mmCIF file of C-alpha atoms in Angstrom:
data_model
loop_
_atom_site.group_PDB
_atom_site.id
_atom_site.type_symbol
_atom_site.label_atom_id
_atom_site.label_comp_id
_atom_site.label_asym_id
_atom_site.label_seq_id
_atom_site.Cartn_x
_atom_site.Cartn_y
_atom_site.Cartn_z
ATOM 1 C CA MET A 114 7.920 -5.698 -35.933
ATOM 2 C CA GLY A 115 6.406 -1.721 -35.975
ATOM 3 C CA GLU A 116 6.030 -1.559 -32.579
ATOM 4 C CA GLN A 117 6.536 1.882 -31.034
ATOM 5 C CA PRO A 118 5.770 3.443 -27.341
ATOM 6 C CA ILE A 119 3.044 5.749 -27.091
ATOM 7 C CA TYR A 120 2.923 6.514 -23.442
ATOM 8 C CA SER A 121 5.251 6.009 -20.348
ATOM 9 C CA THR A 122 4.890 5.922 -16.808
ATOM 10 C CA ARG A 123 6.766 4.830 -13.502
ATOM 11 C CA ALA A 124 5.415 3.686 -11.006
ATOM 12 C CA HIS A 125 6.037 -0.040 -8.629
ATOM 13 C CA VAL A 126 4.857 -3.147 -10.030
ATOM 14 C CA PHE A 127 2.762 -5.857 -8.232
ATOM 15 C CA GLN A 128 1.640 -9.555 -9.276
ATOM 16 C CA ILE A 129 -0.477 -11.848 -7.501
ATOM 17 C CA ASP A 130 0.369 -14.309 -5.088
ATOM 18 C CA PRO A 131 -0.259 -17.478 -7.321
ATOM 19 C CA ASN A 132 -0.505 -19.553 -4.364
ATOM 20 C CA THR A 133 -3.361 -17.463 -2.211
ATOM 21 C CA LYS A 134 -4.612 -14.749 -5.033
ATOM 22 C CA LYS A 135 -5.021 -12.408 -2.268
ATOM 23 C CA ASN A 136 -1.324 -11.173 -1.337
ATOM 24 C CA TRP A 137 1.006 -8.616 -3.708
ATOM 25 C CA VAL A 138 4.303 -9.906 -4.141
ATOM 26 C CA PRO A 139 6.410 -7.007 -5.899
ATOM 27 C CA THR A 140 7.911 -7.617 -9.057
ATOM 28 C CA SER A 141 10.535 -4.817 -8.888
ATOM 29 C CA LYS A 142 12.471 -3.322 -5.827
ATOM 30 C CA HIS A 143 11.746 -0.002 -6.588
ATOM 31 C CA ALA A 144 9.701 2.547 -9.651
ATOM 32 C CA VAL A 145 10.056 1.780 -12.915
ATOM 33 C CA THR A 146 9.351 2.677 -16.459
ATOM 34 C CA VAL A 147 5.720 1.412 -17.270
ATOM 35 C CA SER A 148 4.904 2.008 -21.598
ATOM 36 C CA TYR A 149 1.967 1.761 -23.456
ATOM 37 C CA PHE A 150 3.222 0.222 -27.037
ATOM 38 C CA TYR A 151 1.376 -0.192 -30.428
ATOM 39 C CA ASP A 152 2.083 -2.530 -32.792
ATOM 40 C CA SER A 153 0.776 -1.286 -36.565
ATOM 41 C CA THR A 154 1.624 -4.601 -38.033
ATOM 42 C CA ARG A 155 -0.874 -6.547 -35.550
ATOM 43 C CA ASN A 156 -2.830 -3.737 -34.778
ATOM 44 C CA VAL A 157 -2.591 -4.156 -31.000
ATOM 45 C CA TYR A 158 -1.809 -2.638 -27.804
ATOM 46 C CA ARG A 159 0.426 -3.791 -24.938
ATOM 47 C CA ILE A 160 1.546 -2.410 -21.677
ATOM 48 C CA ILE A 161 5.667 -3.444 -21.308
ATOM 49 C CA SER A 162 7.629 -2.565 -18.480
ATOM 50 C CA LEU A 163 11.245 -3.875 -17.565
ATOM 51 C CA ASP A 164 13.228 -4.391 -14.871
ATOM 52 C CA GLY A 165 16.595 -4.221 -16.265
ATOM 53 C CA SER A 166 16.645 -6.801 -19.367
ATOM 54 C CA LYS A 167 13.968 -8.503 -17.232
ATOM 55 C CA ALA A 168 10.151 -7.938 -18.459
ATOM 56 C CA ILE A 169 8.098 -8.365 -15.649
ATOM 57 C CA ILE A 170 5.209 -6.926 -17.606
ATOM 58 C CA ASN A 171 3.876 -8.000 -21.227
ATOM 59 C CA SER A 172 0.221 -7.989 -21.346
ATOM 60 C CA THR A 173 -2.057 -7.482 -24.635
ATOM 61 C CA ILE A 174 -4.982 -5.193 -24.176
ATOM 62 C CA THR A 175 -8.197 -6.628 -25.141
ATOM 63 C CA PRO A 176 -11.830 -5.700 -24.969
ATOM 64 C CA ASN A 177 -12.733 -7.684 -22.287
ATOM 65 C CA MET A 178 -9.848 -6.075 -19.688
ATOM 66 C CA THR A 179 -11.359 -3.720 -16.743
ATOM 67 C CA PHE A 180 -8.484 -1.254 -15.161
ATOM 68 C CA THR A 181 -9.598 -0.686 -11.415
ATOM 69 C CA LYS A 182 -8.793 1.587 -9.086
ATOM 70 C CA THR A 183 -8.822 0.127 -5.930
ATOM 71 C CA SER A 184 -7.384 3.887 -3.852
ATOM 72 C CA GLN A 185 -6.192 7.117 -4.774
ATOM 73 C CA LYS A 186 -2.503 5.564 -5.996
ATOM 74 C CA PHE A 187 -3.074 1.534 -6.843
ATOM 75 C CA GLY A 188 -4.833 0.331 -9.737
ATOM 76 C CA GLN A 189 -4.859 -3.416 -11.365
ATOM 77 C CA TRP A 190 -5.777 -5.638 -14.174
ATOM 78 C CA ALA A 191 -6.544 -9.060 -14.610
ATOM 79 C CA ASP A 192 -4.754 -10.460 -17.836
ATOM 80 C CA SER A 193 -6.157 -14.219 -18.743
ATOM 81 C CA ARG A 194 -3.459 -15.207 -21.105
ATOM 82 C CA ALA A 195 -0.761 -14.672 -18.789
ATOM 83 C CA ASN A 196 -2.567 -16.196 -15.968
ATOM 84 C CA THR A 197 -2.375 -13.435 -13.737
ATOM 85 C CA VAL A 198 -3.550 -10.115 -11.862
ATOM 86 C CA TYR A 199 -0.674 -7.056 -12.788
ATOM 87 C CA GLY A 200 -1.333 -4.013 -9.796
ATOM 88 C CA LEU A 201 0.554 -0.806 -10.187
ATOM 89 C CA GLY A 202 1.464 1.671 -7.151
ATOM 90 C CA PHE A 203 2.048 5.597 -8.571
ATOM 91 C CA SER A 204 3.755 8.270 -6.890
ATOM 92 C CA SER A 205 0.248 10.381 -7.223
ATOM 93 C CA GLU A 206 -3.267 10.223 -7.977
ATOM 94 C CA HIS A 207 -2.867 12.189 -11.367
ATOM 95 C CA HIS A 208 -0.256 9.704 -12.363
ATOM 96 C CA LEU A 209 -3.603 6.898 -11.937
ATOM 97 C CA VAL A 210 -5.725 8.728 -13.154
ATOM 98 C CA LYS A 211 -3.868 9.457 -16.814
ATOM 99 C CA PHE A 212 -3.046 5.600 -16.768
ATOM 100 C CA ALA A 213 -6.354 4.560 -16.742
ATOM 101 C CA GLU A 214 -7.704 7.126 -19.189
ATOM 102 C CA LYS A 215 -5.201 5.544 -21.936
ATOM 103 C CA PHE A 216 -6.175 2.315 -20.230
ATOM 104 C CA ALA A 217 -9.771 3.032 -21.448
ATOM 105 C CA GLU A 218 -8.755 4.656 -24.556
ATOM 106 C CA PHE A 219 -6.297 1.366 -25.669
ATOM 107 C CA LYS A 220 -9.040 -0.907 -24.597
ATOM 108 C CA GLU A 221 -11.670 1.344 -27.185
ATOM 109 C CA ALA A 222 -9.399 0.954 -29.474
ATOM 110 C CA ALA A 223 -8.129 -2.621 -29.102
ATOM 111 C CA ARG A 224 -12.663 -3.394 -29.602
ATOM 112 C CA LEU A 225 -12.811 -0.766 -32.692
ATOM 113 C CA ALA A 226 -10.052 -3.148 -34.531
ATOM 114 C CA LYS A 227 -11.074 -6.636 -33.262
ATOM 115 C CA GLU A 228 -14.411 -5.371 -35.032
ATOM 116 C CA LYS A 229 -12.913 -3.873 -38.054
ATOM 117 C CA SER A 230 -10.213 -7.389 -38.518
ATOM 118 C CA GLN A 231 -14.298 -9.186 -37.954
ATOM 119 C CA GLU A 232 -15.643 -7.521 -40.849
ATOM 120 C CA LYS A 233 -12.437 -8.058 -42.701
ATOM 121 C CA MET A 234 -12.254 -11.563 -42.072
ATOM 122 C CA GLU A 235 -16.252 -11.591 -43.364
ATOM 123 C CA LEU A 236 -16.061 -9.664 -46.536
ATOM 124 C CA THR A 237 -12.651 -11.915 -47.540
ATOM 125 C CA SER A 238 -14.572 -15.045 -46.831
ATOM 126 C CA THR A 239 -17.682 -13.297 -49.038
ATOM 127 C CA PRO A 240 -15.458 -12.916 -52.234
ATOM 128 C CA SER A 241 -14.273 -16.609 -52.169
ATOM 129 C CA GLN A 242 -17.989 -17.588 -51.843
ATOM 130 C CA GLU A 243 -18.423 -15.310 -54.716
ATOM 131 C CA SER A 244 -15.478 -16.998 -56.687
ATOM 132 C CA ALA A 245 -16.891 -20.343 -55.659
ATOM 133 C CA ALA A 246 -19.632 -19.155 -57.490
ATOM 134 C CA GLY A 247 -18.028 -18.021 -60.818
ATOM 135 C CA ASP A 248 -15.646 -21.046 -60.918
ATOM 136 C CA ILE A 249 -19.369 -23.151 -61.212
ATOM 137 C CA GLN A 250 -20.555 -20.610 -63.804
ATOM 138 C CA SER A 251 -17.547 -20.194 -65.886
ATOM 139 C CA PRO A 252 -17.942 -23.251 -68.192
ATOM 140 C CA LEU A 253 -20.849 -21.167 -69.405
ATOM 141 C CA THR A 254 -18.972 -18.715 -71.764
ATOM 142 C CA PRO A 255 -19.978 -15.659 -73.269
ATOM 143 C CA GLU A 256 -19.515 -16.872 -76.319
ATOM 144 C CA SER A 257 -22.063 -20.465 -75.651
ATOM 145 C CA ILE A 258 -24.465 -18.423 -74.217
ATOM 146 C CA ASN A 259 -24.098 -15.852 -77.293
ATOM 147 C CA GLY A 260 -24.486 -19.016 -79.552
ATOM 148 C CA THR A 261 -27.385 -20.394 -77.776
ATOM 149 C CA ASP A 262 -29.433 -17.362 -78.357
ATOM 150 C CA ASP A 263 -28.285 -17.421 -81.497
ATOM 151 C CA GLU A 264 -29.664 -20.269 -82.382
ATOM 152 C CA ARG A 265 -32.754 -19.767 -80.431
ATOM 153 C CA ALA A 266 -33.252 -16.292 -82.244
ATOM 154 C CA THR A 267 -32.850 -17.843 -85.783
ATOM 155 C CA PRO A 268 -35.980 -20.226 -86.062
ATOM 156 C CA ASP A 269 -37.918 -17.046 -84.430
ATOM 157 C CA VAL A 270 -36.222 -14.559 -86.951
ATOM 158 C CA THR A 271 -37.587 -16.814 -89.983
ATOM 159 C CA GLN A 272 -40.731 -17.503 -88.579
ATOM 160 C CA ASN A 273 -41.298 -14.302 -88.864
ATOM 161 C CA SER A 274 -39.267 -12.898 -91.331
ATOM 162 C CA GLU A 275 -40.580 -10.327 -94.321
ATOM 163 C CA PRO A 276 -38.081 -9.080 -97.006
ATOM 164 C CA ARG A 277 -38.536 -5.398 -95.836
ATOM 165 C CA ALA A 278 -37.435 -6.795 -92.218
ATOM 166 C CA GLU A 279 -34.139 -7.682 -93.190
ATOM 167 C CA PRO A 280 -31.832 -5.340 -91.129
ATOM 168 C CA THR A 281 -34.219 -5.634 -88.710
ATOM 169 C CA GLN A 282 -33.703 -9.139 -88.521
ATOM 170 C CA ASN A 283 -29.804 -8.539 -88.441
ATOM 171 C CA ALA A 284 -29.389 -5.942 -85.788
ATOM 172 C CA LEU A 285 -31.712 -7.134 -82.965
ATOM 173 C CA PRO A 286 -29.290 -10.452 -82.820
ATOM 174 C CA PHE A 287 -26.685 -8.095 -82.066
ATOM 175 C CA THR A 288 -27.926 -5.762 -79.872
ATOM 176 C CA HIS A 289 -28.971 -9.031 -77.255
ATOM 177 C CA SER A 290 -25.476 -10.206 -77.907
ATOM 178 C CA SER A 291 -23.920 -7.023 -76.848
ATOM 179 C CA THR A 292 -25.783 -6.648 -73.778
ATOM 180 C CA ILE A 293 -25.062 -10.141 -73.030
ATOM 181 C CA SER A 294 -21.564 -8.971 -73.524
ATOM 182 C CA LYS A 295 -21.245 -6.214 -71.317
ATOM 183 C CA HIS A 296 -23.215 -8.329 -68.529
ATOM 184 C CA TRP A 297 -19.877 -10.476 -68.764
ATOM 185 C CA GLU A 298 -17.693 -7.899 -68.748
ATOM 186 C CA ALA A 299 -19.003 -6.697 -65.624
ATOM 187 C CA GLU A 300 -19.150 -10.174 -63.878
ATOM 188 C CA LEU A 301 -15.434 -10.326 -65.211
ATOM 189 C CA ALA A 302 -14.216 -7.387 -63.873
ATOM 190 C CA ALA A 303 -15.960 -8.284 -60.737
ATOM 191 C CA LEU A 304 -14.401 -11.312 -60.755
ATOM 192 C CA LYS A 305 -10.880 -9.751 -61.164
ATOM 193 C CA GLY A 306 -11.839 -6.883 -58.396
ATOM 194 C CA ASN A 307 -12.110 -10.416 -56.379
ATOM 195 C CA ASN A 308 -9.471 -11.800 -57.588
ATOM 196 C CA ALA A 309 -7.483 -8.632 -56.364
ATOM 197 C CA LYS A 310 -8.603 -8.230 -53.363
ATOM 198 C CA LEU A 311 -8.380 -12.247 -52.618
ATOM 199 C CA THR A 312 -4.766 -12.134 -52.911
ATOM 200 C CA ALA A 313 -4.320 -8.958 -50.918
ATOM 201 C CA ALA A 314 -5.967 -10.970 -48.444
ATOM 202 C CA LEU A 315 -3.505 -13.927 -49.539
ATOM 203 C CA LEU A 316 -0.705 -11.442 -48.950
ATOM 204 C CA GLU A 317 -1.573 -9.621 -45.565
ATOM 205 C CA SER A 318 -1.800 -13.259 -44.314
ATOM 206 C CA THR A 319 1.629 -14.973 -45.381
ATOM 207 C CA ALA A 320 2.657 -11.745 -43.638
ATOM 208 C CA ASN A 321 0.678 -12.758 -40.646
ATOM 209 C CA VAL A 322 2.022 -16.238 -40.748
ATOM 210 C CA LYS A 323 5.675 -15.171 -40.847
ATOM 211 C CA GLN A 324 4.971 -12.832 -38.094
ATOM 212 C CA TRP A 325 3.222 -15.125 -35.740
ATOM 213 C CA LYS A 326 5.883 -17.481 -36.558
ATOM 214 C CA GLN A 327 8.733 -15.200 -35.239
ATOM 215 C CA GLN A 328 6.329 -14.401 -32.689
ATOM 216 C CA LEU A 329 6.192 -18.113 -31.596
ATOM 217 C CA ALA A 330 9.800 -18.561 -32.094
ATOM 218 C CA ALA A 331 10.153 -15.285 -29.087
ATOM 219 C CA TYR A 332 7.073 -17.035 -26.735
ATOM 220 C CA GLN A 333 8.913 -20.502 -27.344
ATOM 221 C CA GLU A 334 12.737 -18.810 -26.214
ATOM 222 C CA GLU A 335 10.353 -17.100 -23.358
ATOM 223 C CA ALA A 336 8.848 -20.014 -22.130
ATOM 224 C CA GLU A 337 12.509 -21.951 -22.698
ATOM 225 C CA ARG A 338 13.834 -18.903 -19.941
ATOM 226 C CA LEU A 339 10.841 -19.252 -18.021
ATOM 227 C CA HIS A 340 11.221 -22.669 -17.836
ATOM 228 C CA LYS A 341 15.152 -22.440 -16.591
ATOM 229 C CA ARG A 342 14.034 -20.078 -14.561
ATOM 230 C CA VAL A 343 11.171 -22.135 -12.689
ATOM 231 C CA THR A 344 14.195 -24.882 -12.675
ATOM 232 C CA GLU A 345 16.227 -22.226 -10.588
ATOM 233 C CA LEU A 346 13.577 -21.277 -8.409
ATOM 234 C CA GLU A 347 13.044 -24.941 -7.700
ATOM 235 C CA CYS A 348 16.462 -24.977 -6.682
ATOM 236 C CA MET A 349 16.383 -22.042 -4.822
ATOM 237 C CA SER A 350 13.548 -23.335 -2.568
ATOM 238 C CA GLY A 351 15.577 -25.566 -0.954
ATOM 239 C CA GLN A 352 17.945 -22.734 0.069
ATOM 240 C CA ALA A 353 14.551 -20.726 0.741
ATOM 241 C CA ASN A 354 13.264 -23.158 3.762
ATOM 242 C CA VAL A 355 16.923 -23.582 5.379
ATOM 243 C CA ILE A 356 16.784 -19.190 4.954
ATOM 244 C CA LYS A 357 12.935 -19.940 6.511
ATOM 245 C CA SER A 358 14.068 -21.402 9.180
ATOM 246 C CA HIS A 359 16.759 -19.203 10.244
ATOM 247 C CA LYS A 360 14.819 -16.346 10.028
ATOM 248 C CA THR A 361 12.134 -18.410 12.365
ATOM 249 C CA GLU A 362 15.336 -18.673 14.558
ATOM 250 C CA LEU A 363 15.827 -15.109 13.832
ATOM 251 C CA ASN A 364 12.361 -13.606 15.280
ATOM 252 C CA GLN A 365 12.414 -16.334 17.890
ATOM 253 C CA THR A 366 16.012 -14.458 19.472
ATOM 254 C CA ILE A 367 14.636 -11.407 18.428
ATOM 255 C CA GLU A 368 11.247 -11.617 19.968
ATOM 256 C CA GLU A 369 13.615 -12.862 23.211
ATOM 257 C CA LEU A 370 15.895 -9.771 23.086
ATOM 258 C CA GLU A 371 12.891 -7.696 22.834
ATOM 259 C CA SER A 372 11.441 -8.968 26.072
ATOM 260 C CA THR A 373 14.918 -9.538 28.082
ATOM 261 C CA LEU A 374 15.013 -5.390 26.218
ATOM 262 C CA LYS A 375 11.352 -4.256 27.617
ATOM 263 C CA ALA A 376 12.272 -5.813 31.068
ATOM 264 C CA LYS A 377 15.319 -4.096 31.459
ATOM 265 C CA GLU A 378 13.736 -0.773 30.418
ATOM 266 C CA GLU A 379 11.080 -1.386 33.101
ATOM 267 C CA GLU A 380 13.915 -1.837 35.516
ATOM 268 C CA ILE A 381 15.602 1.109 34.260
ATOM 269 C CA GLU A 382 12.616 3.115 35.238
ATOM 270 C CA ARG A 383 12.508 1.281 38.564
ATOM 271 C CA LEU A 384 15.406 2.423 39.280
ATOM 272 C CA LYS A 385 15.048 5.823 37.755
ATOM 273 C CA GLU A 386 12.103 5.860 40.521
ATOM 274 C CA GLU A 387 14.544 4.637 43.349
ATOM 275 C CA VAL A 388 16.512 7.762 42.448
ATOM 276 C CA ASP A 389 14.375 10.404 42.217
ATOM 277 C CA ASN A 390 12.979 8.562 45.172
ATOM 278 C CA ALA A 391 16.738 8.711 46.771
ATOM 279 C CA HIS A 392 17.236 12.429 45.887
ATOM 280 C CA GLN A 393 14.185 13.257 47.556
ATOM 281 C CA LEU A 394 14.947 11.458 50.778
ATOM 282 C CA GLN A 395 18.310 13.061 50.584
ATOM 283 C CA ALA A 396 16.678 16.676 49.922
ATOM 284 C CA GLN A 397 14.432 15.834 53.618
ATOM 285 C CA ARG A 398 17.796 14.376 54.917
ATOM 286 C CA ASP A 399 19.437 17.738 54.340
ATOM 287 C CA SER A 400 16.529 19.552 55.511
ATOM 288 C CA LEU A 401 16.307 17.576 58.712
ATOM 289 C CA THR A 402 20.108 17.572 59.562
ATOM 290 C CA GLN A 403 19.976 21.929 59.093
ATOM 291 C CA LYS A 404 16.629 21.399 61.195
ATOM 292 C CA LEU A 405 18.695 19.040 64.296
ATOM 293 C CA GLN A 406 21.189 21.624 64.017
ATOM 294 C CA GLU A 407 19.138 24.398 64.775
ATOM 295 C CA THR A 408 17.701 22.150 67.457
ATOM 296 C CA GLU A 409 21.122 21.522 68.894
ATOM 297 C CA THR A 410 21.822 25.036 68.835
ATOM 298 C CA ARG A 411 19.079 26.201 70.500
ATOM 299 C CA ASN A 412 18.980 23.021 72.952
ATOM 300 C CA LYS A 413 22.928 24.453 73.896
ATOM 301 C CA ASP A 414 20.823 27.887 74.467
ATOM 302 C CA LEU A 415 17.986 26.440 76.473
ATOM 303 C CA GLU A 416 21.207 24.287 78.537
ATOM 304 C CA VAL A 417 23.472 27.544 79.349
ATOM 305 C CA GLN A 418 19.679 29.924 80.578
ATOM 306 C CA LEU A 419 18.810 25.885 82.562
ATOM 307 C CA SER A 420 22.221 26.091 84.010
ATOM 308 C CA GLU A 421 22.193 30.179 85.268
ATOM 309 C CA LEU A 422 18.433 29.128 85.922
ATOM 310 C CA GLU A 423 19.193 26.509 88.503
ATOM 311 C CA GLN A 424 22.187 28.730 89.783
ATOM 312 C CA ARG A 425 19.963 30.940 90.802
ATOM 313 C CA LEU A 426 17.161 28.319 92.104
ATOM 314 C CA GLU A 427 20.001 27.004 94.000
ATOM 315 C CA SER A 428 20.550 30.888 95.625
ATOM 316 C CA SER A 429 17.351 31.489 95.714
ATOM 317 C CA GLN A 430 16.447 28.326 97.908
ATOM 318 C CA MET A 431 19.485 29.192 100.042
ATOM 319 C CA GLU A 432 17.969 32.439 100.494
ATOM 320 C CA GLN A 433 14.876 30.531 101.120
ATOM 321 C CA GLU A 434 16.301 28.509 103.521
ATOM 322 C CA ALA A 435 18.020 31.556 105.700
ATOM 323 C CA PHE A 436 14.935 33.286 105.854
ATOM 324 C CA ARG A 437 13.046 30.580 107.245
ATOM 325 C CA LYS A 438 16.074 30.283 109.963
ATOM 326 C CA ASN A 439 15.589 33.793 110.647
ATOM 327 C CA LEU A 440 11.499 32.981 110.805
ATOM 328 C CA LYS A 441 11.577 29.884 112.746
ATOM 329 C CA THR A 442 13.961 32.405 115.480
ATOM 330 C CA LEU A 443 11.728 34.854 115.150
ATOM 331 C CA LEU A 444 8.662 32.787 115.993
ATOM 332 C CA GLU A 445 10.587 31.516 118.687
ATOM 333 C CA ILE A 446 11.487 34.634 119.934
ATOM 334 C CA LEU A 447 7.846 35.748 119.571
ATOM 335 C CA ASP A 448 6.261 32.424 121.263
ATOM 336 C CA GLY A 449 8.802 33.210 124.213
ATOM 337 C CA LYS A 450 7.307 36.987 124.243
ATOM 338 C CA ILE A 451 3.441 35.901 123.863
ATOM 339 C CA PHE A 452 4.485 33.341 127.124
ATOM 340 C CA GLU A 453 5.857 36.133 128.754
ATOM 341 C CA LEU A 454 2.711 38.418 128.135
ATOM 342 C CA THR A 455 0.530 35.858 128.833
ATOM 343 C CA GLU A 456 2.236 35.849 132.281
ATOM 344 C CA LEU A 457 2.182 39.371 132.259
ATOM 345 C CA ARG A 458 -1.011 39.095 131.783
ATOM 346 C CA ASP A 459 -2.502 36.512 134.039
ATOM 347 C CA ASN A 460 -0.357 38.470 136.847
ATOM 348 C CA LEU A 461 -2.149 41.540 136.121
ATOM 349 C CA ALA A 462 -5.672 39.651 136.021
ATOM 350 C CA LYS A 463 -4.223 38.476 139.077
ATOM 351 C CA LEU A 464 -3.167 41.593 140.381
ATOM 352 C CA ILE A 465 -7.559 42.988 139.371
ATOM 353 C CA GLU A 466 -8.490 40.067 141.224
ATOM 354 C CA CYS A 467 -7.070 40.695 144.210
ATOM 355 C CA SER A 468 -7.470 44.737 143.868
#
């Protein structure tokens, strides 16, 4: 078919969801080769990408297409023939810019090729009209025209002829006939050129028809393959519903497990806090136990001291009791002495009075 790759890169391929027209559906599990192809026989450019033996992109570039960069590493374009929107995710912005430049370049080339094809079709239609006009004029052959001119020229020459003018009379019809013959020879050459052009155009059209038939057969095979694929997908849709229900149940189970796990994590955090508090209480308990032991030791010391003080107090009390007894005895003795002195004073006073 004369189709050759002219630029290749690698990217992740996506297509717009035909149902929502919003979400992207990946058509390749990993980055694949995306190539620009040029078909020299049809003078068209195409973007083709294969995932194994499956064609995931087969898009012909037309002048009305536009490649849009939606982010630093993602671009997209709409294909009205395929009734979809393709998206490409690149590994870097450089690859995206390069792909966009090539898209613009080949889009312009497609536009020029389309204009050239239209001009060629116009040129092809113009010779057809000229040839038709030539066919209409074909009954008027140069011989018939020359004969008519001779018939019209001969009476004029006869009427105006003189004996000395005979060579002139013979030369005039010959010159006129030669001019008409040259004119029709030029017309015949033009018709031959137009005929050659039409023959070439017919051969090219025949070749294009053969190529189109081959492409039509290829498209029919592709359509049958896609129809089988659609049938398989429809069969798989029932299984997809079961898988979807299982997925929903699994999601619910996962949510329950996540909530349980969250509760367990909260309980573990609470237990960690309690353990930390227990460690703090144990440290406080150890500190209090140590303080209690120190207090008990001091208490024993104080008890010993108290016992000694009690003994000393008891001995002191005994000493005080003995001292009190002694004082009482002394007081009794002193009272007796005072009584005696009082009697002695009274006696002395009486003596004094008596004397």
